Amino acid sequence: MLDRQEEAHGQEEAVCVGCGVRITERWFSKTQEGMWHSACLRCSECHQPLEEKCFAKHGHLYCREDYFR
Ligand SMILES: [Zn+2]
Ligand SMILES: [Zn+2]
């Protein structure tokens, strides 16, 4: 499940789960897997951006359609 986007507070270094690059943007997305650039948060299946809704399964993220497929 996707928490609402949170402000980075400069705690520990935020590294994007998707691309492994440090997140320097002020806004990022956070899931159970970790933190993501907004641009990296995409469905593993159809690669559409997952800004509003995302579903995690086996360490991958899916849009609603692919998750429930
Ligand atoms: Zn990234
Ligand atoms: Zn999809």
Short mmCIF file of C-alpha atoms and ligand atoms in Angstrom, two decimals:
data_model
loop_
_atom_site.label_atom_id
_atom_site.label_comp_id
_atom_site.label_asym_id
_atom_site.label_seq_id
_atom_site.Cartn_x
_atom_site.Cartn_y
_atom_site.Cartn_z
CA MET A 1 0.00 0.00 0.00
CA LEU A 2 1.14 3.48 -0.72
CA ASP A 3 1.31 6.01 2.03
CA ARG A 4 0.65 9.54 1.02
CA GLN A 5 3.74 11.27 -0.23
CA GLU A 6 5.79 12.45 2.64
CA GLU A 7 8.25 15.18 3.09
CA ALA A 8 11.82 14.04 3.44
CA HIS A 9 13.12 15.19 6.76
CA GLY A 10 16.75 14.50 6.11
CA GLN A 11 16.80 11.52 8.41
CA GLU A 12 18.81 8.59 7.13
CA GLU A 13 19.72 8.63 3.47
CA ALA A 14 16.75 7.85 1.33
CA VAL A 15 17.62 5.48 -1.50
CA CYS A 16 15.12 4.65 -4.18
CA VAL A 17 14.12 0.98 -4.21
CA GLY A 18 13.43 1.19 -7.92
CA CYS A 19 16.70 2.56 -9.29
CA GLY A 20 19.01 2.51 -6.27
CA VAL A 21 19.82 6.20 -6.60
CA ARG A 22 19.66 8.48 -3.61
CA ILE A 23 16.50 10.52 -3.39
CA THR A 24 17.29 14.18 -3.21
CA GLU A 25 13.87 15.44 -4.14
CA ARG A 26 11.83 16.91 -1.40
CA TRP A 27 8.92 14.65 -2.22
CA PHE A 28 9.04 10.94 -2.61
CA SER A 29 6.74 7.98 -2.27
CA LYS A 30 7.01 5.43 0.48
CA THR A 31 5.82 1.86 0.44
CA GLN A 32 6.46 -1.16 2.63
CA GLU A 33 9.40 -1.93 0.35
CA GLY A 34 11.01 1.42 0.96
CA MET A 35 11.17 4.76 -0.72
CA TRP A 36 10.79 5.63 -4.37
CA HIS A 37 11.26 8.54 -6.69
CA SER A 38 7.78 9.41 -7.86
CA ALA A 39 8.96 8.66 -11.40
CA CYS A 40 10.26 5.22 -10.42
CA LEU A 41 7.01 4.08 -8.91
CA ARG A 42 5.61 2.15 -11.82
CA CYS A 43 3.74 -1.05 -12.37
CA SER A 44 6.11 -3.98 -12.91
CA GLU A 45 3.78 -5.35 -15.52
CA CYS A 46 2.48 -2.50 -17.65
CA HIS A 47 4.88 0.25 -16.48
CA GLN A 48 2.25 2.85 -15.95
CA PRO A 49 3.07 5.40 -13.25
CA LEU A 50 1.58 4.56 -9.89
CA GLU A 51 0.91 7.85 -8.27
CA GLU A 52 -2.45 7.35 -6.67
CA LYS A 53 -2.70 3.66 -6.12
CA CYS A 54 -0.18 0.89 -6.00
CA PHE A 55 -0.19 -2.67 -4.81
CA ALA A 56 2.85 -4.59 -3.67
CA LYS A 57 3.28 -8.30 -4.21
CA HIS A 58 6.48 -10.32 -3.85
CA GLY A 59 8.59 -7.19 -3.75
CA HIS A 60 7.15 -5.82 -6.97
CA LEU A 61 4.62 -3.10 -7.46
CA TYR A 62 1.56 -3.39 -9.59
CA CYS A 63 -1.33 -1.29 -10.66
CA ARG A 64 -4.76 -2.37 -9.58
CA GLU A 65 -5.53 -4.30 -12.76
CA ASP A 66 -2.32 -6.31 -12.76
CA TYR A 67 -2.39 -6.96 -9.05
CA PHE A 68 -5.82 -8.52 -9.15
CA ARG A 69 -5.25 -10.25 -12.46
ZN ZN B 1 14.40 5.95 -8.46
ZN ZN B 2 -0.06 -2.59 -14.49
#
